[in-house]
CSV table of C-alpha atoms and ligand atoms in Angstrom, one decimal:
chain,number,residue,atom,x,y,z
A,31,UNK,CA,0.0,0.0,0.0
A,32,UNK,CA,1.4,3.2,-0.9
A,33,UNK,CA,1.9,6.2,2.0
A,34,UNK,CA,0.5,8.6,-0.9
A,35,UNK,CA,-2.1,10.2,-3.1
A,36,UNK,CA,-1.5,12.9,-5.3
A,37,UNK,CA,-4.5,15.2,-7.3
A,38,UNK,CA,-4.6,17.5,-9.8
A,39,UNK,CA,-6.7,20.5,-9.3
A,40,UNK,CA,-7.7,22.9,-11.6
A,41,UNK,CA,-6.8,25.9,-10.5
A,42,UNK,CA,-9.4,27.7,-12.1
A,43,UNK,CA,-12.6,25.5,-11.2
A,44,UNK,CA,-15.2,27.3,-8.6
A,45,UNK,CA,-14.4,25.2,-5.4
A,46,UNK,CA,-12.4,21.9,-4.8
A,47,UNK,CA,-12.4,20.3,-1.7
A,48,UNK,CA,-9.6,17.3,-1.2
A,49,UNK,CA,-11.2,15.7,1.2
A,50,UNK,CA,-13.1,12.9,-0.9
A,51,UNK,CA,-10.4,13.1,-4.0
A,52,UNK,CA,-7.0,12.4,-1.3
A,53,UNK,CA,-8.8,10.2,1.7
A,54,UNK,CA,-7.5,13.1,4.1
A,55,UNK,CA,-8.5,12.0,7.8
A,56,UNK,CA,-7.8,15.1,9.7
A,57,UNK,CA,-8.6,17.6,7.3
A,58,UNK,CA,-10.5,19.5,4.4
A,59,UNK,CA,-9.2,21.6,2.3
A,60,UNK,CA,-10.7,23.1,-0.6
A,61,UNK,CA,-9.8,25.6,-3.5
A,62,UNK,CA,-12.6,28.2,-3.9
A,63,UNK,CA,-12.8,30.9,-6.6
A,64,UNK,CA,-15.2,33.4,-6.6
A,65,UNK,CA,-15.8,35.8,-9.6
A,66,UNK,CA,-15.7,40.1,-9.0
A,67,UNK,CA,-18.6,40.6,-7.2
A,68,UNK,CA,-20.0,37.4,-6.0
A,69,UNK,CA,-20.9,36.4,-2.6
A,70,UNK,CA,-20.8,33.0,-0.8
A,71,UNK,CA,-24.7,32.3,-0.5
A,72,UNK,CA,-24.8,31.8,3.1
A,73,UNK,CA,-23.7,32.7,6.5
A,74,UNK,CA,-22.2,29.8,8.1
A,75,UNK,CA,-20.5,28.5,11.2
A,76,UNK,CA,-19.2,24.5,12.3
A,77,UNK,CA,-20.0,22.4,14.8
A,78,UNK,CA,-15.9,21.1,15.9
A,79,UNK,CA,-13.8,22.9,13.2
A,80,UNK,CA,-12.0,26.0,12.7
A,81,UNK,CA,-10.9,27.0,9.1
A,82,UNK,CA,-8.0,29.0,7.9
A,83,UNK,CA,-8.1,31.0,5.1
A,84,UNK,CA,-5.6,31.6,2.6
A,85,UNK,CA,-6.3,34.6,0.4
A,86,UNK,CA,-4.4,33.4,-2.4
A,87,UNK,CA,-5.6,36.1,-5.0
A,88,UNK,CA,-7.5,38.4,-5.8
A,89,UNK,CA,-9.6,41.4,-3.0
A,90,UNK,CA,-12.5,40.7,-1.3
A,91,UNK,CA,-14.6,41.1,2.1
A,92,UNK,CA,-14.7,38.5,4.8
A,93,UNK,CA,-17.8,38.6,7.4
A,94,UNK,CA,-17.3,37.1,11.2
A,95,UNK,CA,-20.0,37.6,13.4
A,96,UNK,CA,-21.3,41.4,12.1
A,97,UNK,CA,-17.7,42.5,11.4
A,98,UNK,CA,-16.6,43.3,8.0
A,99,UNK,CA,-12.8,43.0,7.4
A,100,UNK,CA,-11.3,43.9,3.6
A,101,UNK,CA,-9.3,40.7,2.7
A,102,UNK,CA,-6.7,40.5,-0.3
A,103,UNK,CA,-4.0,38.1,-1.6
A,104,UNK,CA,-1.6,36.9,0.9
A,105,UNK,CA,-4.0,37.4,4.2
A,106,UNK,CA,-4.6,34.5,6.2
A,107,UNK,CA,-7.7,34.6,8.5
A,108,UNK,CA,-8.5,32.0,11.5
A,109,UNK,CA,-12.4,31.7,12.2
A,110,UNK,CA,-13.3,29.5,15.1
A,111,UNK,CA,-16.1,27.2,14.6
A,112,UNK,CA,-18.6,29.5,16.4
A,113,UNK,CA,-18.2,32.2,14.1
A,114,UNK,CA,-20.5,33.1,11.7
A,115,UNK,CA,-19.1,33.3,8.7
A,116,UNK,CA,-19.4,35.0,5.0
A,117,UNK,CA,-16.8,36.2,2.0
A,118,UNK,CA,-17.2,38.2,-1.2
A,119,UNK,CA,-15.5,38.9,-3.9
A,120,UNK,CA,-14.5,42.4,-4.2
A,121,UNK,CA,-16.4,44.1,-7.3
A,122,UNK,CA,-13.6,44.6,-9.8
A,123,UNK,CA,-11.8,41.4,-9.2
A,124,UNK,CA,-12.2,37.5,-8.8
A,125,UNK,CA,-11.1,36.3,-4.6
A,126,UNK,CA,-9.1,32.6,-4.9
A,127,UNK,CA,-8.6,31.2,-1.4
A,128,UNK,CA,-7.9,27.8,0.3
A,129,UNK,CA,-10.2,27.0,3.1
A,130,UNK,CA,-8.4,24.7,5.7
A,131,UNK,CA,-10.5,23.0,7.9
A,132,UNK,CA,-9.5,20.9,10.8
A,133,UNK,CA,-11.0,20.3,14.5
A,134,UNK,CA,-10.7,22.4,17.0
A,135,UNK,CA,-7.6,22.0,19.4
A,136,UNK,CA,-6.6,18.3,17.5
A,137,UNK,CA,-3.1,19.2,16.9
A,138,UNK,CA,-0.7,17.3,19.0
A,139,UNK,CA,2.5,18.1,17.7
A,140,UNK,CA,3.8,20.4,14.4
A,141,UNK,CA,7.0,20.8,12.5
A,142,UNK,CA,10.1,19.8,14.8
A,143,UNK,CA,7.6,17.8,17.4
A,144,UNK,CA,5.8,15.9,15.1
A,145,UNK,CA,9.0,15.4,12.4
A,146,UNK,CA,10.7,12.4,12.2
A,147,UNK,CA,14.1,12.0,10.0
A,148,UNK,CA,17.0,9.6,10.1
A,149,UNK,CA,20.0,8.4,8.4
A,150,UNK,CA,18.1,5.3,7.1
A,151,UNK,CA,15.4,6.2,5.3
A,152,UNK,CA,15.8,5.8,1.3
A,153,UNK,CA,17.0,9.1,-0.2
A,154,UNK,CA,15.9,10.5,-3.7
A,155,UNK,CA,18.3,10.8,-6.0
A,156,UNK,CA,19.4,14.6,-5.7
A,157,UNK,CA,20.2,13.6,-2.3
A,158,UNK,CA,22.7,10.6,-2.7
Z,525,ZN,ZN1,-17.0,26.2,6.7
């Protein structure tokens, strides 16, 4: 059994999540692209799970709970799962953003704590 998956995502399609296409078990992530102007349809919050947002391109608006923030590429925003949620697109231009979602307070170890690396695992080639 092999200890990966890979995907392809088109970069341009209106939202991706990677859930379903990569078997991820302590996550969701999905691409989302919203053209100028548009609006998710909804206010939303979760039940367990705080998302990160990535503002990859693009201007737009983020709602939490009656405040109204401008967003634009390169801001990341953390919304716990009680907040109430919306984003639009700023008029004059399309908004692409990853939405990370993971549980609440599930992460046991990151980086340096969780990493593992030793002289024995098999190396690629630009590392022999
Ligand atoms: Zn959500």
């Amino acid at each position: 059994m092999s200890n990966f998956k890979s995907f392809h995502l088109d970069l341009t399609a209106g939202r991706t999540e990677l859930h379903d296409a990569l078997n991820l078990t302590g996550a969701e992530v999905s691409l989302n692209n919203l053209p100028a102007g548009v609006s998710i349809p909804f206010v939303h919050a979760h039940t367990n799970n705080e998302e990160l947002y990535i503002v990859l391109s693009g201007e737009g608006v983020f709602f939490v709970d009656g405040e109204e923030f401008v967003v634009k590429a390169g801001d990341c925003v953390r919304v716990d799962p009680k907040g109430q949620r919306c984003l639009k697109a700023a008029d004059g231009t399309a908004l692409r953003y990853l939405c990370i979602q993971t549980r609440k307070d599930s992460l046991q170890g990151y980086t340096m704590t969780d990493g593992v690396m030793s002289e024995e695992f098999v190396k690629p080639s630009w590392l022999k």
